PDB file of C-alpha atoms in Angstrom:
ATOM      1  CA  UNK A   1     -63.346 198.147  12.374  1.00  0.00           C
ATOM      2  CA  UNK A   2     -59.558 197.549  13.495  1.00  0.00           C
ATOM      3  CA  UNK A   3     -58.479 194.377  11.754  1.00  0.00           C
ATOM      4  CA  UNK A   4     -54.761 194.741  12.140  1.00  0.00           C
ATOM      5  CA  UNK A   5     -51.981 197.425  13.253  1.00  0.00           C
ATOM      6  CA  UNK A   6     -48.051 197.945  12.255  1.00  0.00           C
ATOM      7  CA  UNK A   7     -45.419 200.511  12.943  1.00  0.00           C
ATOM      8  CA  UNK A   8     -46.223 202.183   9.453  1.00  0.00           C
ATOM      9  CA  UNK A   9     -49.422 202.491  10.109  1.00  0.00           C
ATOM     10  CA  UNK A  10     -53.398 201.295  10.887  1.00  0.00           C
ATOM     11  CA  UNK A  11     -54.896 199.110   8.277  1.00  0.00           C
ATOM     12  CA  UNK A  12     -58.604 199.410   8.640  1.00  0.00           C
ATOM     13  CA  UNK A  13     -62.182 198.104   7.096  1.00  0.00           C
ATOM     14  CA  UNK A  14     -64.886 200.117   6.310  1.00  0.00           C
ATOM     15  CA  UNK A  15     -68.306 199.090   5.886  1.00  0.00           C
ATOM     16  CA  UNK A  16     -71.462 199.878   4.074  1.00  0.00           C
ATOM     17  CA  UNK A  17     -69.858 202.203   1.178  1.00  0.00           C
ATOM     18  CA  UNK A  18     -72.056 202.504  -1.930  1.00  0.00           C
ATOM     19  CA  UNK A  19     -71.606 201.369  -4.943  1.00  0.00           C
ATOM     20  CA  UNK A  20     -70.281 203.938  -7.250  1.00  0.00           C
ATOM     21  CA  UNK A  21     -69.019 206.390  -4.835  1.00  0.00           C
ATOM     22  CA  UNK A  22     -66.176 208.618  -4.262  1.00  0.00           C
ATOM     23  CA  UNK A  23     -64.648 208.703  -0.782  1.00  0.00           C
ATOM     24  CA  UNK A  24     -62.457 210.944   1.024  1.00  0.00           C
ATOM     25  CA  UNK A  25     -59.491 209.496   3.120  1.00  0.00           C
ATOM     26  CA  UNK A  26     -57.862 211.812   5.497  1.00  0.00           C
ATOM     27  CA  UNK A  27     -54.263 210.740   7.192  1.00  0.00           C
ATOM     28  CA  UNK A  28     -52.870 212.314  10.669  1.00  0.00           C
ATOM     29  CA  UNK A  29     -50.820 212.060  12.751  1.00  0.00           C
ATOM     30  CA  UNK A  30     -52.370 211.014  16.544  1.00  0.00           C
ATOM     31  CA  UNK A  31     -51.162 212.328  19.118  1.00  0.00           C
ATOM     32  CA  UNK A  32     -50.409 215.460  17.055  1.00  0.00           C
ATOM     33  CA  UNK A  33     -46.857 215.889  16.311  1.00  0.00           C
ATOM     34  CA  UNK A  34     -45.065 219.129  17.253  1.00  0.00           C
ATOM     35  CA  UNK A  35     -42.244 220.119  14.830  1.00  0.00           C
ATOM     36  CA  UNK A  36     -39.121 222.473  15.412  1.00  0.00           C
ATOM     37  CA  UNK A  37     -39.399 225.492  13.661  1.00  0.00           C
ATOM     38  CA  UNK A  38     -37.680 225.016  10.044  1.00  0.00           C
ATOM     39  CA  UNK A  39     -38.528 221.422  10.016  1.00  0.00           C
ATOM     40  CA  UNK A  40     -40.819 219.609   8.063  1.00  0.00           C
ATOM     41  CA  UNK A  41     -42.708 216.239   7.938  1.00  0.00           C
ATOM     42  CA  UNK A  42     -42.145 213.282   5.225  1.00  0.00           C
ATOM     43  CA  UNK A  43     -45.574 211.369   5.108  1.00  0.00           C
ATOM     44  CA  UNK A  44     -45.891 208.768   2.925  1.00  0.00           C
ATOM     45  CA  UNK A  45     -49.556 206.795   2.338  1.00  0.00           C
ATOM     46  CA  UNK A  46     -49.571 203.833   0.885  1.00  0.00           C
ATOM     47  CA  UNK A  47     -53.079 202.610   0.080  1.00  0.00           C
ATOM     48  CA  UNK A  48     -54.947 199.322  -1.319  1.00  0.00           C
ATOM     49  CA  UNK A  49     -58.552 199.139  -1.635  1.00  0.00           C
ATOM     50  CA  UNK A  50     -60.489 195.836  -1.993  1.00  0.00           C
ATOM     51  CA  UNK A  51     -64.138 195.326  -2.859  1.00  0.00           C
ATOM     52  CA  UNK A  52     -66.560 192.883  -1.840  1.00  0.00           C
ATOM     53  CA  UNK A  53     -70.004 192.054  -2.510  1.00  0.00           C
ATOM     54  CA  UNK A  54     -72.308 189.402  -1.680  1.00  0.00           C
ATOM     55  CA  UNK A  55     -74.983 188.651  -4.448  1.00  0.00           C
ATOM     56  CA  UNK A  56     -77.646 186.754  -3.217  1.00  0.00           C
ATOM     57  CA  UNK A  57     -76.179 185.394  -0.165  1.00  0.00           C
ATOM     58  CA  UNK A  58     -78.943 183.239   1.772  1.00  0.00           C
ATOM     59  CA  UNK A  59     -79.000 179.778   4.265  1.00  0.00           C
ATOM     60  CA  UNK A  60     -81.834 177.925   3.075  1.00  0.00           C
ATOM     61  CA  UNK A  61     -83.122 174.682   5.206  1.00  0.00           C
ATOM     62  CA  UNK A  62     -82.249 171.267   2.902  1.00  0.00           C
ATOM     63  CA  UNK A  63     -84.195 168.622   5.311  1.00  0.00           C
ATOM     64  CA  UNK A  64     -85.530 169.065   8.795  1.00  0.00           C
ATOM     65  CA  UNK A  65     -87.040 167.014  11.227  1.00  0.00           C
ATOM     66  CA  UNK A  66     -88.045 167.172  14.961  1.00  0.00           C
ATOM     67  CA  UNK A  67     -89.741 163.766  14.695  1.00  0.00           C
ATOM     68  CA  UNK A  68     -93.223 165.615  16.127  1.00  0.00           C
ATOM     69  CA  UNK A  69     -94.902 163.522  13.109  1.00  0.00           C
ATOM     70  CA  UNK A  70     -95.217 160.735  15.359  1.00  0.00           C
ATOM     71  CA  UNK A  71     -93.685 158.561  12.266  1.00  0.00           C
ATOM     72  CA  UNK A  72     -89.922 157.814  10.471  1.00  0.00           C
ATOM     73  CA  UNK A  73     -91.719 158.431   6.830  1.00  0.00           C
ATOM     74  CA  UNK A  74     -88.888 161.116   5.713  1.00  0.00           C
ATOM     75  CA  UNK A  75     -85.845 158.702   6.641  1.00  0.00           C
ATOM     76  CA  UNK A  76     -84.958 154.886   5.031  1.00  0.00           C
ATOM     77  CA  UNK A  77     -85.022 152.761   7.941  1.00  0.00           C
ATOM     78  CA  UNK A  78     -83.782 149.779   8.473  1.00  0.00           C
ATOM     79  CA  UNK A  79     -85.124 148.232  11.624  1.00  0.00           C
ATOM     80  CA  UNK A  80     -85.053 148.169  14.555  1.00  0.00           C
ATOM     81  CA  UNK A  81     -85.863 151.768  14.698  1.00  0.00           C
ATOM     82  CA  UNK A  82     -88.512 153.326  16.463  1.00  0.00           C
ATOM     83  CA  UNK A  83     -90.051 156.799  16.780  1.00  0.00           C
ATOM     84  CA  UNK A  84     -91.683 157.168  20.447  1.00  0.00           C
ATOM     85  CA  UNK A  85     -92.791 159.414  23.054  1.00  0.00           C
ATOM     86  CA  UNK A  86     -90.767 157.348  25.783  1.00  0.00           C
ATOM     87  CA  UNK A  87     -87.953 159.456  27.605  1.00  0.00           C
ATOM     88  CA  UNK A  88     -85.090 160.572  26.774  1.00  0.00           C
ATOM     89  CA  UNK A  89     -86.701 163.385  24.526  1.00  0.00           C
ATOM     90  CA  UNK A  90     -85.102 166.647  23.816  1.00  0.00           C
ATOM     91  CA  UNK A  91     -87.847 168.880  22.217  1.00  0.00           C
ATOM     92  CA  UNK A  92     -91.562 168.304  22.180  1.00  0.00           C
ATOM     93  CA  UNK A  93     -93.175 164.810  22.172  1.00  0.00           C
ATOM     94  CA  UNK A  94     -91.498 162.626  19.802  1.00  0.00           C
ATOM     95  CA  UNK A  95     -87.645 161.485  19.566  1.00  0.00           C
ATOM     96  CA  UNK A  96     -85.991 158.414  17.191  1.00  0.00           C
ATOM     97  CA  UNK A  97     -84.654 155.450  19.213  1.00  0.00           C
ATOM     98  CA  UNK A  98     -81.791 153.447  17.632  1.00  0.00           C
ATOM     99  CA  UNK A  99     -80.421 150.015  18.402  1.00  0.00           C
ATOM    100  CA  UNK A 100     -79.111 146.719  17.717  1.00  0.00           C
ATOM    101  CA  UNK A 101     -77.490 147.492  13.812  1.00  0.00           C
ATOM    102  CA  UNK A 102     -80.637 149.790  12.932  1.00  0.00           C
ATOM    103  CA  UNK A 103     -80.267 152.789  10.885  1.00  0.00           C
ATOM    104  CA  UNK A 104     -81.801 156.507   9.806  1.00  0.00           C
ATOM    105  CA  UNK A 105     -80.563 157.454   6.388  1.00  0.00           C
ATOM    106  CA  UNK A 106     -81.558 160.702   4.609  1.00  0.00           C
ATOM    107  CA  UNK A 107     -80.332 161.396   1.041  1.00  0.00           C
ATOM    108  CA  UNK A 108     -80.201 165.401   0.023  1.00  0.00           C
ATOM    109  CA  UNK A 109     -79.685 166.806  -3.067  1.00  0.00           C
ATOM    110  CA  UNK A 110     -76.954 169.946  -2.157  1.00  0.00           C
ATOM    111  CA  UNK A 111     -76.737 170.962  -5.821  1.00  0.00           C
ATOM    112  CA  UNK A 112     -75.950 174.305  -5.748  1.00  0.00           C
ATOM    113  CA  UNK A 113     -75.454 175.059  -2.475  1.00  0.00           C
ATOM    114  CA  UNK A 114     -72.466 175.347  -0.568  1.00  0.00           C
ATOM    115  CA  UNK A 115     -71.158 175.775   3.311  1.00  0.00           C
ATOM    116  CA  UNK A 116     -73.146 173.102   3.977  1.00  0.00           C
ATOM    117  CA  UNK A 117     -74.274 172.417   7.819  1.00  0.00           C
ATOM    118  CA  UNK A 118     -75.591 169.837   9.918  1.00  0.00           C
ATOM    119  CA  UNK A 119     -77.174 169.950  13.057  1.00  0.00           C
ATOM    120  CA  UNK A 120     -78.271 167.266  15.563  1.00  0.00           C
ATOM    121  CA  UNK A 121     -79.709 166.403  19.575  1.00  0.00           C
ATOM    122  CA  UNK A 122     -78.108 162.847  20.560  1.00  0.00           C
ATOM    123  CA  UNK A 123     -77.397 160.725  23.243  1.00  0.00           C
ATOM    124  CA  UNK A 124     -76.136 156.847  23.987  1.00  0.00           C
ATOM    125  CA  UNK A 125     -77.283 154.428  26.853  1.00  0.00           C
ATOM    126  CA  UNK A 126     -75.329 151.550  26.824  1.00  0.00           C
ATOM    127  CA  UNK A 127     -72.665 150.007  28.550  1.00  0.00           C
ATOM    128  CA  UNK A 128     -68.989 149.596  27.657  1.00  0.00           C
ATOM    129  CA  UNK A 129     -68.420 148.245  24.491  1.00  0.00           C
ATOM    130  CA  UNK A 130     -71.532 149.379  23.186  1.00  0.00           C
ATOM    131  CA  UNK A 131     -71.281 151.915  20.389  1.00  0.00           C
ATOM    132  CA  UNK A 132     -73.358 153.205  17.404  1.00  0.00           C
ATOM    133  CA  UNK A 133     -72.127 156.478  14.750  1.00  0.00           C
ATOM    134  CA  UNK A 134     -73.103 159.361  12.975  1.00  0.00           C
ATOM    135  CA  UNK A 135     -71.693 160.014   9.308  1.00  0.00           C
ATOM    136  CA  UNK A 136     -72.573 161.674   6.122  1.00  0.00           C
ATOM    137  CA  UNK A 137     -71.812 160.505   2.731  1.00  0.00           C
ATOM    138  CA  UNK A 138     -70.981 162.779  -0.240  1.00  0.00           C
ATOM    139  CA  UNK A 139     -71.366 159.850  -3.165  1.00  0.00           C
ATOM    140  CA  UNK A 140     -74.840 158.283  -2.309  1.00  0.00           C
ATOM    141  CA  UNK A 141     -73.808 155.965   0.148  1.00  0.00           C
ATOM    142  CA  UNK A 142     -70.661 154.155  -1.355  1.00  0.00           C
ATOM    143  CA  UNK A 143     -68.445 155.434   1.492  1.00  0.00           C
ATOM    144  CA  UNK A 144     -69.161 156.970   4.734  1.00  0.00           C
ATOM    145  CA  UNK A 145     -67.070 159.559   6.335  1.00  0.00           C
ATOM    146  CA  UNK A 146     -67.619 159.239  10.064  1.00  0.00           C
ATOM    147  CA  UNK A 147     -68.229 162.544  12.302  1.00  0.00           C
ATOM    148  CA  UNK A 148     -69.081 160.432  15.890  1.00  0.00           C
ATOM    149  CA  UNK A 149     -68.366 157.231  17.582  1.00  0.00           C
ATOM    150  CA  UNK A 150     -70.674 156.692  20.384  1.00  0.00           C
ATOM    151  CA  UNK A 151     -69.208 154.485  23.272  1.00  0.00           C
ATOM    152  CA  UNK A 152     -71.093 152.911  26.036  1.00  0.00           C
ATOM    153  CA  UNK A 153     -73.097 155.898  27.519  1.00  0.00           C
ATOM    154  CA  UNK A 154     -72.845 159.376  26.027  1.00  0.00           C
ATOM    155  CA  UNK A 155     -74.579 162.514  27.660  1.00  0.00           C
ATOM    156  CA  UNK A 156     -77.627 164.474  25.804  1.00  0.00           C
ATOM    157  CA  UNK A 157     -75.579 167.303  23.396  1.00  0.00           C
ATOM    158  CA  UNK A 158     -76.488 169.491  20.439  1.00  0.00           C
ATOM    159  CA  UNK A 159     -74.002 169.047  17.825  1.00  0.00           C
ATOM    160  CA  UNK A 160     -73.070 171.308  14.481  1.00  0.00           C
ATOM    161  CA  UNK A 161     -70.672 170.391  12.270  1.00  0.00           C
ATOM    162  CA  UNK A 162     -69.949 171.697   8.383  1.00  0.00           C
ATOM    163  CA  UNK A 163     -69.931 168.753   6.212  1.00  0.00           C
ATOM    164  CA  UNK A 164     -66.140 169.133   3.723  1.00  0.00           C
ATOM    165  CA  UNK A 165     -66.534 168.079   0.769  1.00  0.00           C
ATOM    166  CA  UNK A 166     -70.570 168.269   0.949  1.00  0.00           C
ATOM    167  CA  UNK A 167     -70.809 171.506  -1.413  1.00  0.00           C
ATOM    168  CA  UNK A 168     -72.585 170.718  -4.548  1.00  0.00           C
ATOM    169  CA  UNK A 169     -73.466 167.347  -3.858  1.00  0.00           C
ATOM    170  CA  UNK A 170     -76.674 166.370  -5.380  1.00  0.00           C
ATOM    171  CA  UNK A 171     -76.182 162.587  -3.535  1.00  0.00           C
ATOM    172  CA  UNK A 172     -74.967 163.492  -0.270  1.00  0.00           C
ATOM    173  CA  UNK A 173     -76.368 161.608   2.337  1.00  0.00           C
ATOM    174  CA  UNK A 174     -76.648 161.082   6.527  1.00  0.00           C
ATOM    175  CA  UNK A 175     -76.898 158.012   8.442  1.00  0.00           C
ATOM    176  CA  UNK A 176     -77.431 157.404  12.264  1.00  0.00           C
ATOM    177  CA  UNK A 177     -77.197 154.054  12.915  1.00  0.00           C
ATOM    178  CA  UNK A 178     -75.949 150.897  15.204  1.00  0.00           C
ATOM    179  CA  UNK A 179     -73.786 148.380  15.505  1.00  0.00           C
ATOM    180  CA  UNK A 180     -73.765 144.910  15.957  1.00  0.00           C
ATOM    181  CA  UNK A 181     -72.493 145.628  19.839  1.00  0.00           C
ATOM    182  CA  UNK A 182     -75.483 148.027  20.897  1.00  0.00           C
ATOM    183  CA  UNK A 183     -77.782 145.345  22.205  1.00  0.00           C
ATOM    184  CA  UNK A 184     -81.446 145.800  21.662  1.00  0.00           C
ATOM    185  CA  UNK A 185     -82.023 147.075  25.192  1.00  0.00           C
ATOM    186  CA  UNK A 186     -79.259 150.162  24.710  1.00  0.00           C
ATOM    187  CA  UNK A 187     -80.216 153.382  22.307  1.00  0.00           C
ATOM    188  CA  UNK A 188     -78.620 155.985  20.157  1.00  0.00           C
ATOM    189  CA  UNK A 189     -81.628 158.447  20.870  1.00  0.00           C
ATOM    190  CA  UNK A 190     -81.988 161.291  18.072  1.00  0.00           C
ATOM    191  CA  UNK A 191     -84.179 164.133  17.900  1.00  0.00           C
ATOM    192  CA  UNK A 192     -83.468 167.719  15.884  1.00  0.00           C
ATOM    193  CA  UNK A 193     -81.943 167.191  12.713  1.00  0.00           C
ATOM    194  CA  UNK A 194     -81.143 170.085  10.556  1.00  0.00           C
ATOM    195  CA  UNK A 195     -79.143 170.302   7.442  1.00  0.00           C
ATOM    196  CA  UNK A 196     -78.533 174.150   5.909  1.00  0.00           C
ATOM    197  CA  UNK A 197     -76.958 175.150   3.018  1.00  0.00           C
ATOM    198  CA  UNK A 198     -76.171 178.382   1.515  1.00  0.00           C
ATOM    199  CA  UNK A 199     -76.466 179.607  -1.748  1.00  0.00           C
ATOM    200  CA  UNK A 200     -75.344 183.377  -4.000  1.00  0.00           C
ATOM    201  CA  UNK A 201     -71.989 184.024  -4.441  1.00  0.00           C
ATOM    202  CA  UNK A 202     -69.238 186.948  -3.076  1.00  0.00           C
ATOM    203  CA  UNK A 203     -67.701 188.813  -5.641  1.00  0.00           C
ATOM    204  CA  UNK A 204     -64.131 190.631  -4.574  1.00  0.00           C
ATOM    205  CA  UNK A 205     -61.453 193.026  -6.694  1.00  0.00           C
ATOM    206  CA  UNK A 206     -58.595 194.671  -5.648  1.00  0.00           C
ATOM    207  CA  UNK A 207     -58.159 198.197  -6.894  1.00  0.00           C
ATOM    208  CA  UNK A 208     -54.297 199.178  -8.155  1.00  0.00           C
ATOM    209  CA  UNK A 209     -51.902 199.930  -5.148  1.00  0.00           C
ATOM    210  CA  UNK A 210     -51.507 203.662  -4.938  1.00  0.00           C
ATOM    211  CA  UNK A 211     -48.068 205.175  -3.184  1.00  0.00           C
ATOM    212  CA  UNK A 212     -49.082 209.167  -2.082  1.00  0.00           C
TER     213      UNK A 212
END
C-alpha cells in the first residue's frame, strides 16, 4: 500500500511478512529509461525498515446495556428515573427516561485497558431552556468532564466518542443525568450504552538506515 510519494522516490508498506524472514527488494526505473550509448545510470537506494507487531491486540465489552431487562439494576439512580416501554425507543422494548435532576451513573473498572470507547442512542424533548448532559469521570466521580449539553429538544442520534484520559482507569465512571431546568414532563431518553476497551500491546523497531 502507497502511503506517501517524493521526487527521490516511492516509500511503500508491506504487509503480512513473517517473522524471521529474508526478503528481496528490487528497484527500477518505471517507465524504463533509455540511455545513450556510453552512458551510464547513478542509482542510489536509500532504505529504512520498521517493524511492527501487535501482541494480543483485542476490544473487549466493559459494560453494556440495551435496557431489555425491563429494570435500572446495573446503573445508581437517583430518581426520577424510569425504565419503560413508552415511545421514544430506539431498539427493542425497553428505553431509560430521564428528567427533572435525575441521574444514570455507571462506575467501570478500565484497569488495563486502553483506547477506551463509549457508545450511546439519545434524544431530548423539552422546550427552550431545558437541558440535561452526558459526561464521564476518570477519578470516581470527583469531577466530571462533560461530552453533551442537551438544549430544549434534540433529535434521536447514535453517538461514539473515545473517552482521553480514560485508559487505565480502574474508577472511571458515566453519568446521564438532568438538570434542575428539565421539568418533570420533558426527557433525556437513553437506550444502547456500550463502553469498549482494548487491551495487548504493539511492539515497533526500526532497523539501521542502509545507503546502497
Amino acid at each position: 500500500r502507497i502511503v506517501s510519494n517524493g521526487s527521490s522516490g516511492t516509500l511503500t508498506r508491506i504487509s503480512n511478512l513473517a517473522p524471521g524472514g529474508i526478503f528481496t527488494f528490487r528497484v527500477r526505473t518505471s517507465p524504463l529509461i533509455a540511455l545513450p550509448a556510453g552512458a551510464a545510470l547513478d542509482y542510489r537506494l536509500r532504505a529504512c525498515v520498521r517493524v511492527s507487531t501487535n501482541i494480543g491486540i483485542r476490544t473487549n465489552t466493559l459494560f453494556a446495556d440495551d435496557f431489555e431487562s425491563g429494570t435500572l439494576a446495573a446503573w445508581t439512580v437517583t430518581a426520577p428515573a424510569s425504565n419503560n416501554a413508552t415511545a421514544p425507543v430506539y431498539q427493542g422494548t425497553y428505553s431509560a427516561k430521564i428528567h427533572a435532576n435525575a441521574a444514570l451513573v455507571k462506575a467501570i473498572n478500565a484497569a488495563g485497558y486502553s483506547n477506551i470507547v463509549l457508545q450511546y442512542t439519545r434524544s431530548q424533548t423539552g422546550a427552550v431552556g431545558d437541558n440535561s448532559q452526558i459526561q464521564y469521570s476518570t477519578n470516581g466521580g470527583t469531577s466530571w468532564i462533560m461530552l453533551e449539553n442537551l438544549v430544549g429538544s434534540v433529535a434521536s442520534a447514535t453517538k461514539t466518542t473515545n473517552l482521553r484520559g480514560a485508559t487505565n482507569q480502574a474508577d472511571l465512571q458515566i453519568r446521564f443525568h438532568g438538570s434542575n431546568n428539565l421539568e418533570a414532563q420533558d426527557l433525556q431518553i437513553l437506550d444502547a450504552v456500550t463502553v469498549r476497551g482494548v487491551t495487548g500491546r504493539t511492539d515497533s523497531g526500526t532497523a539501521p538506515r542502509t545507503n546502497y
